[in-house]
Amino acid sequence: MTAGFIEARCGRRYASGWPGRVVVRGQSEARRHLASLDPTHVLSLKAPGLSYLGPRDLAPDRHLVLEFDDVDDPASLAAPTREHVAAARAFADGLPADARLLIHGLQGVSRAPAMAIGLLAGLLPTNEAAAAVRACCSQPPSPNRLLVALFDEELGLSGTLMEACDTRFVPGSGTLRRRGAQASTNFAFDMLKGCEAAVDEAP
C-alpha cells in the first residue's frame, strides 16, 4: 500500500479553511488511481511543451495546472518562479475545509513534493513541513530545490525551509537522509491525519 492523504494538525488553516490535507503522486498514478484517491481538487505540474496525461475532466475551479521545468537554475528558460508559487498559494487559499488536494508532477518525486512542502510550510514550522511530506508521497521524494527556495522567500522564512530540506533530504538521490540524534526534530506523526479511503495500491 502506498501513502495516502495527510493533514497538518496544527490549528492553522488557509484562508477558506483548508488544513493542508494533501497527497502527492506522479502523473500516471494520479490518472490511474484518481477514483480511489478521490481528491476534491488537483494541482498539476507539467513541463512546457509536453503532453498532459494527468487527470482530466475536472471543474476549472478544482484544477490548477502550472507549467515549469524540473530545474534548479533560476536562469533556465522554463524555471519555476515566484508567480508559480503565488498561484499555488492563491489556489490553496480558495480550498474549503473539507478539500483533499492531489498534487502531481511527472514522476511525483521532485516538483510535486517541493510544492507540497511549500504549501505545508504555510501552516507548519519548516522542519515539520519537510518531515511531513514523505508520508503523503508514493515515491521517496527529492524536492526541487529552486521551488523550495521560492517558497522560502515568498513566506519570509529566511532560509529555514531550505535548511530543513537539506537536513532531511539528500539532494538528487530520491532518498531520505538518515539523520542522527543531533539532527532530530520534535515533529510527531500523530500530528498527521491519515485518510484511509485515499490509500491506493502501489502500481
PDB file of C-alpha atoms in Angstrom:
ATOM      1  CA  MET A   1       0.000   0.000   0.000  1.00  0.00           C
ATOM      2  CA  THR A   2       1.207   3.489  -0.748  1.00  0.00           C
ATOM      3  CA  ALA A   3       0.918   6.629   1.316  1.00  0.00           C
ATOM      4  CA  GLY A   4      -2.426   8.385   1.478  1.00  0.00           C
ATOM      5  CA  PHE A   5      -3.600  11.865   2.341  1.00  0.00           C
ATOM      6  CA  ILE A   6      -2.077  13.596   5.324  1.00  0.00           C
ATOM      7  CA  GLU A   7      -3.393  16.570   7.245  1.00  0.00           C
ATOM      8  CA  ALA A   8      -1.409  19.050   9.323  1.00  0.00           C
ATOM      9  CA  ARG A   9      -2.977  19.120  12.778  1.00  0.00           C
ATOM     10  CA  CYS A  10      -1.655  22.459  13.918  1.00  0.00           C
ATOM     11  CA  GLY A  11      -4.769  24.600  14.251  1.00  0.00           C
ATOM     12  CA  ARG A  12      -3.759  26.837  11.345  1.00  0.00           C
ATOM     13  CA  ARG A  13      -5.613  26.875   8.037  1.00  0.00           C
ATOM     14  CA  TYR A  14      -5.554  28.615   4.696  1.00  0.00           C
ATOM     15  CA  ALA A  15      -7.954  31.489   4.027  1.00  0.00           C
ATOM     16  CA  SER A  16     -11.002  29.375   3.139  1.00  0.00           C
ATOM     17  CA  GLY A  17     -10.375  26.727   5.780  1.00  0.00           C
ATOM     18  CA  TRP A  18      -8.105  24.181   4.076  1.00  0.00           C
ATOM     19  CA  PRO A  19      -5.992  22.422   6.740  1.00  0.00           C
ATOM     20  CA  GLY A  20      -3.232  21.157   4.438  1.00  0.00           C
ATOM     21  CA  ARG A  21      -4.843  17.826   3.517  1.00  0.00           C
ATOM     22  CA  VAL A  22      -2.658  16.637   0.661  1.00  0.00           C
ATOM     23  CA  VAL A  23      -1.322  13.650  -1.250  1.00  0.00           C
ATOM     24  CA  VAL A  24       1.493  13.507  -3.838  1.00  0.00           C
ATOM     25  CA  ARG A  25       1.644  11.267  -6.903  1.00  0.00           C
ATOM     26  CA  GLY A  26       3.222  11.002 -10.332  1.00  0.00           C
ATOM     27  CA  GLN A  27       1.198  11.830 -13.428  1.00  0.00           C
ATOM     28  CA  SER A  28       0.438   8.225 -14.372  1.00  0.00           C
ATOM     29  CA  GLU A  29      -0.516   7.287 -10.803  1.00  0.00           C
ATOM     30  CA  ALA A  30      -2.723  10.350 -10.498  1.00  0.00           C
ATOM     31  CA  ARG A  31      -4.621   9.422 -13.652  1.00  0.00           C
ATOM     32  CA  ARG A  32      -4.899   5.679 -12.992  1.00  0.00           C
ATOM     33  CA  HIS A  33      -5.817   5.943  -9.323  1.00  0.00           C
ATOM     34  CA  LEU A  34      -7.935   9.082  -9.415  1.00  0.00           C
ATOM     35  CA  ALA A  35     -11.112   7.254  -8.408  1.00  0.00           C
ATOM     36  CA  SER A  36      -9.530   5.501  -5.429  1.00  0.00           C
ATOM     37  CA  LEU A  37      -7.673   8.606  -4.282  1.00  0.00           C
ATOM     38  CA  ASP A  38     -10.884  10.621  -4.634  1.00  0.00           C
ATOM     39  CA  PRO A  39      -9.408  14.125  -4.408  1.00  0.00           C
ATOM     40  CA  THR A  40     -11.704  17.116  -4.464  1.00  0.00           C
ATOM     41  CA  HIS A  41      -9.028  19.300  -6.096  1.00  0.00           C
ATOM     42  CA  VAL A  42      -5.930  18.688  -8.225  1.00  0.00           C
ATOM     43  CA  LEU A  43      -2.761  20.733  -8.687  1.00  0.00           C
ATOM     44  CA  SER A  44      -0.938  19.544 -11.812  1.00  0.00           C
ATOM     45  CA  LEU A  45       2.693  20.420 -12.530  1.00  0.00           C
ATOM     46  CA  LYS A  46       3.774  19.880 -16.123  1.00  0.00           C
ATOM     47  CA  ALA A  47       6.721  20.783 -18.298  1.00  0.00           C
ATOM     48  CA  PRO A  48       6.055  23.279 -21.099  1.00  0.00           C
ATOM     49  CA  GLY A  49       5.729  21.611 -24.474  1.00  0.00           C
ATOM     50  CA  LEU A  50       4.975  18.145 -23.137  1.00  0.00           C
ATOM     51  CA  SER A  51       1.589  16.494 -23.494  1.00  0.00           C
ATOM     52  CA  TYR A  52      -0.549  16.494 -20.375  1.00  0.00           C
ATOM     53  CA  LEU A  53      -1.543  12.942 -19.445  1.00  0.00           C
ATOM     54  CA  GLY A  54      -2.824  13.520 -15.925  1.00  0.00           C
ATOM     55  CA  PRO A  55      -6.364  13.693 -14.559  1.00  0.00           C
ATOM     56  CA  ARG A  56      -8.886  15.334 -16.874  1.00  0.00           C
ATOM     57  CA  ASP A  57     -12.494  16.479 -16.915  1.00  0.00           C
ATOM     58  CA  LEU A  58     -12.195  18.355 -13.636  1.00  0.00           C
ATOM     59  CA  ALA A  59     -14.095  21.562 -12.996  1.00  0.00           C
ATOM     60  CA  PRO A  60     -11.853  24.588 -13.709  1.00  0.00           C
ATOM     61  CA  ASP A  61     -12.180  25.849 -10.151  1.00  0.00           C
ATOM     62  CA  ARG A  62     -10.965  22.467  -8.860  1.00  0.00           C
ATOM     63  CA  HIS A  63      -7.939  22.035 -11.120  1.00  0.00           C
ATOM     64  CA  LEU A  64      -4.858  24.244 -11.312  1.00  0.00           C
ATOM     65  CA  VAL A  65      -2.218  23.479 -13.945  1.00  0.00           C
ATOM     66  CA  LEU A  66       1.192  25.138 -13.570  1.00  0.00           C
ATOM     67  CA  GLU A  67       3.852  24.786 -16.257  1.00  0.00           C
ATOM     68  CA  PHE A  68       7.554  24.821 -15.453  1.00  0.00           C
ATOM     69  CA  ASP A  69      10.546  22.525 -15.808  1.00  0.00           C
ATOM     70  CA  ASP A  70      12.144  20.459 -13.064  1.00  0.00           C
ATOM     71  CA  VAL A  71      15.301  22.583 -12.895  1.00  0.00           C
ATOM     72  CA  ASP A  72      17.269  24.172 -10.065  1.00  0.00           C
ATOM     73  CA  ASP A  73      18.748  27.069 -12.049  1.00  0.00           C
ATOM     74  CA  PRO A  74      16.524  30.188 -11.910  1.00  0.00           C
ATOM     75  CA  ALA A  75      18.110  31.354 -15.176  1.00  0.00           C
ATOM     76  CA  SER A  76      16.715  28.349 -17.061  1.00  0.00           C
ATOM     77  CA  LEU A  77      14.133  29.253 -19.664  1.00  0.00           C
ATOM     78  CA  ALA A  78      11.192  27.464 -18.031  1.00  0.00           C
ATOM     79  CA  ALA A  79      12.297  27.513 -14.395  1.00  0.00           C
ATOM     80  CA  PRO A  80       9.713  27.827 -11.606  1.00  0.00           C
ATOM     81  CA  THR A  81       9.131  31.415 -10.473  1.00  0.00           C
ATOM     82  CA  ARG A  82       7.529  33.296  -7.602  1.00  0.00           C
ATOM     83  CA  GLU A  83       4.488  33.718  -9.842  1.00  0.00           C
ATOM     84  CA  HIS A  84       4.013  29.943  -9.791  1.00  0.00           C
ATOM     85  CA  VAL A  85       4.331  29.947  -6.004  1.00  0.00           C
ATOM     86  CA  ALA A  86       1.845  32.805  -5.690  1.00  0.00           C
ATOM     87  CA  ALA A  87      -0.634  30.997  -7.959  1.00  0.00           C
ATOM     88  CA  ALA A  88      -0.368  27.809  -5.896  1.00  0.00           C
ATOM     89  CA  ARG A  89      -0.856  29.691  -2.630  1.00  0.00           C
ATOM     90  CA  ALA A  90      -3.867  31.539  -4.053  1.00  0.00           C
ATOM     91  CA  PHE A  91      -5.338  28.184  -5.099  1.00  0.00           C
ATOM     92  CA  ALA A  92      -4.753  26.849  -1.569  1.00  0.00           C
ATOM     93  CA  ASP A  93      -6.389  29.946  -0.104  1.00  0.00           C
ATOM     94  CA  GLY A  94      -9.541  29.097  -2.040  1.00  0.00           C
ATOM     95  CA  LEU A  95      -9.757  25.475  -0.871  1.00  0.00           C
ATOM     96  CA  PRO A  96     -12.563  24.703   1.588  1.00  0.00           C
ATOM     97  CA  ALA A  97     -12.058  22.963   4.911  1.00  0.00           C
ATOM     98  CA  ASP A  98     -13.004  19.531   3.539  1.00  0.00           C
ATOM     99  CA  ALA A  99     -10.780  19.742   0.433  1.00  0.00           C
ATOM    100  CA  ARG A 100      -8.479  16.841  -0.427  1.00  0.00           C
ATOM    101  CA  LEU A 101      -5.692  18.146  -2.659  1.00  0.00           C
ATOM    102  CA  LEU A 102      -3.825  15.850  -5.043  1.00  0.00           C
ATOM    103  CA  ILE A 103      -0.536  17.326  -6.254  1.00  0.00           C
ATOM    104  CA  HIS A 104       1.204  15.599  -9.129  1.00  0.00           C
ATOM    105  CA  GLY A 105       4.162  16.184 -11.408  1.00  0.00           C
ATOM    106  CA  LEU A 106       5.554  13.805 -13.992  1.00  0.00           C
ATOM    107  CA  GLN A 107       7.021  11.300 -11.519  1.00  0.00           C
ATOM    108  CA  GLY A 108       5.900  12.707  -8.166  1.00  0.00           C
ATOM    109  CA  VAL A 109       9.487  12.844  -6.915  1.00  0.00           C
ATOM    110  CA  SER A 110      10.777  16.405  -7.306  1.00  0.00           C
ATOM    111  CA  ARG A 111       8.392  19.237  -8.204  1.00  0.00           C
ATOM    112  CA  ALA A 112       5.275  17.825  -6.550  1.00  0.00           C
ATOM    113  CA  PRO A 113       6.911  17.079  -3.159  1.00  0.00           C
ATOM    114  CA  ALA A 114       8.501  20.548  -3.212  1.00  0.00           C
ATOM    115  CA  MET A 115       5.084  22.068  -3.862  1.00  0.00           C
ATOM    116  CA  ALA A 116       3.575  20.063  -1.002  1.00  0.00           C
ATOM    117  CA  ILE A 117       6.365  21.135   1.354  1.00  0.00           C
ATOM    118  CA  GLY A 118       5.892  24.761   0.372  1.00  0.00           C
ATOM    119  CA  LEU A 119       2.146  24.679   0.959  1.00  0.00           C
ATOM    120  CA  LEU A 120       2.544  22.842   4.267  1.00  0.00           C
ATOM    121  CA  ALA A 121       5.150  25.411   5.319  1.00  0.00           C
ATOM    122  CA  GLY A 122       2.370  27.978   5.210  1.00  0.00           C
ATOM    123  CA  LEU A 123       0.841  26.120   8.164  1.00  0.00           C
ATOM    124  CA  LEU A 124       3.624  24.182   9.913  1.00  0.00           C
ATOM    125  CA  PRO A 125       7.105  25.036  11.185  1.00  0.00           C
ATOM    126  CA  THR A 126       9.630  24.387   8.438  1.00  0.00           C
ATOM    127  CA  ASN A 127      11.166  21.229   9.918  1.00  0.00           C
ATOM    128  CA  GLU A 128       7.698  19.735  10.385  1.00  0.00           C
ATOM    129  CA  ALA A 129       6.658  20.611   6.827  1.00  0.00           C
ATOM    130  CA  ALA A 130       9.748  18.840   5.474  1.00  0.00           C
ATOM    131  CA  ALA A 131       9.198  15.856   7.762  1.00  0.00           C
ATOM    132  CA  ALA A 132       5.533  15.511   6.877  1.00  0.00           C
ATOM    133  CA  VAL A 133       5.794  15.258   3.124  1.00  0.00           C
ATOM    134  CA  ARG A 134       7.264  11.740   2.950  1.00  0.00           C
ATOM    135  CA  ALA A 135       4.070  10.369   4.474  1.00  0.00           C
ATOM    136  CA  CYS A 136       1.973  11.525   1.515  1.00  0.00           C
ATOM    137  CA  CYS A 137       4.346  10.513  -1.303  1.00  0.00           C
ATOM    138  CA  SER A 138       4.238   7.166  -3.079  1.00  0.00           C
ATOM    139  CA  GLN A 139       7.912   7.518  -4.103  1.00  0.00           C
ATOM    140  CA  PRO A 140      10.905   8.643  -2.000  1.00  0.00           C
ATOM    141  CA  PRO A 141      10.970  12.415  -2.564  1.00  0.00           C
ATOM    142  CA  SER A 142      13.883  14.544  -3.695  1.00  0.00           C
ATOM    143  CA  PRO A 143      12.241  18.005  -3.631  1.00  0.00           C
ATOM    144  CA  ASN A 144      13.133  20.541  -6.299  1.00  0.00           C
ATOM    145  CA  ARG A 145      15.485  22.947  -4.544  1.00  0.00           C
ATOM    146  CA  LEU A 146      14.561  26.014  -6.572  1.00  0.00           C
ATOM    147  CA  LEU A 147      10.857  25.611  -5.849  1.00  0.00           C
ATOM    148  CA  VAL A 148      11.595  25.129  -2.144  1.00  0.00           C
ATOM    149  CA  ALA A 149      13.773  28.262  -2.211  1.00  0.00           C
ATOM    150  CA  LEU A 150      10.985  30.248  -3.861  1.00  0.00           C
ATOM    151  CA  PHE A 151       8.516  29.223  -1.155  1.00  0.00           C
ATOM    152  CA  ASP A 152      11.144  30.065   1.459  1.00  0.00           C
ATOM    153  CA  GLU A 153      11.450  33.563   0.004  1.00  0.00           C
ATOM    154  CA  GLU A 154       7.712  34.046  -0.529  1.00  0.00           C
ATOM    155  CA  LEU A 155       6.919  33.027   3.058  1.00  0.00           C
ATOM    156  CA  GLY A 156       9.745  35.109   4.533  1.00  0.00           C
ATOM    157  CA  LEU A 157      11.367  32.090   6.163  1.00  0.00           C
ATOM    158  CA  SER A 158      14.948  33.372   5.922  1.00  0.00           C
ATOM    159  CA  GLY A 159      16.388  30.141   4.564  1.00  0.00           C
ATOM    160  CA  THR A 160      14.943  27.858   7.229  1.00  0.00           C
ATOM    161  CA  LEU A 161      12.808  25.878   4.783  1.00  0.00           C
ATOM    162  CA  MET A 162      15.840  25.231   2.590  1.00  0.00           C
ATOM    163  CA  GLU A 163      17.826  24.233   5.660  1.00  0.00           C
ATOM    164  CA  ALA A 164      15.088  21.850   6.800  1.00  0.00           C
ATOM    165  CA  CYS A 165      15.012  20.163   3.387  1.00  0.00           C
ATOM    166  CA  ASP A 166      18.805  19.974   3.177  1.00  0.00           C
ATOM    167  CA  THR A 167      18.817  18.288   6.585  1.00  0.00           C
ATOM    168  CA  ARG A 168      16.145  15.768   5.681  1.00  0.00           C
ATOM    169  CA  PHE A 169      16.789  15.003   2.008  1.00  0.00           C
ATOM    170  CA  VAL A 170      19.897  14.018   0.086  1.00  0.00           C
ATOM    171  CA  PRO A 171      19.758  16.318  -2.973  1.00  0.00           C
ATOM    172  CA  GLY A 172      19.090  14.424  -6.174  1.00  0.00           C
ATOM    173  CA  SER A 173      19.123  10.968  -4.607  1.00  0.00           C
ATOM    174  CA  GLY A 174      15.392  10.493  -4.171  1.00  0.00           C
ATOM    175  CA  THR A 175      16.028   9.070  -0.704  1.00  0.00           C
ATOM    176  CA  LEU A 176      15.617  10.365   2.788  1.00  0.00           C
ATOM    177  CA  ARG A 177      18.784  11.246   4.637  1.00  0.00           C
ATOM    178  CA  ARG A 178      19.376   9.073   7.690  1.00  0.00           C
ATOM    179  CA  ARG A 179      19.540  11.581  10.482  1.00  0.00           C
ATOM    180  CA  GLY A 180      21.389  11.223  13.776  1.00  0.00           C
ATOM    181  CA  ALA A 181      20.231  12.424  17.155  1.00  0.00           C
ATOM    182  CA  GLN A 182      21.797  15.835  16.672  1.00  0.00           C
ATOM    183  CA  ALA A 183      19.612  16.406  13.604  1.00  0.00           C
ATOM    184  CA  SER A 184      16.459  15.170  15.262  1.00  0.00           C
ATOM    185  CA  THR A 185      13.159  17.023  15.072  1.00  0.00           C
ATOM    186  CA  ASN A 186      10.303  17.328  17.500  1.00  0.00           C
ATOM    187  CA  PHE A 187       7.877  16.509  14.706  1.00  0.00           C
ATOM    188  CA  ALA A 188       5.454  13.758  15.682  1.00  0.00           C
ATOM    189  CA  PHE A 189       3.437  11.878  13.112  1.00  0.00           C
ATOM    190  CA  ASP A 190       0.375  11.946  15.334  1.00  0.00           C
ATOM    191  CA  MET A 191       0.092  15.497  14.007  1.00  0.00           C
ATOM    192  CA  LEU A 192      -0.820  13.972  10.651  1.00  0.00           C
ATOM    193  CA  LYS A 193      -4.204  12.539   9.925  1.00  0.00           C
ATOM    194  CA  GLY A 194      -4.129   9.604   7.515  1.00  0.00           C
ATOM    195  CA  CYS A 195      -7.112   9.253   5.168  1.00  0.00           C
ATOM    196  CA  GLU A 196      -7.684   5.507   4.833  1.00  0.00           C
ATOM    197  CA  ALA A 197     -10.095   5.847   1.926  1.00  0.00           C
ATOM    198  CA  ALA A 198      -7.386   7.617  -0.050  1.00  0.00           C
ATOM    199  CA  VAL A 199      -4.743   4.905   0.215  1.00  0.00           C
ATOM    200  CA  ASP A 200      -4.273   3.004  -3.015  1.00  0.00           C
ATOM    201  CA  GLU A 201      -2.139   0.063  -4.063  1.00  0.00           C
ATOM    202  CA  ALA A 202       1.328   0.674  -5.382  1.00  0.00           C
ATOM    203  CA  PRO A 203       1.478   0.402  -9.157  1.00  0.00           C
TER     204      PRO A 203
END
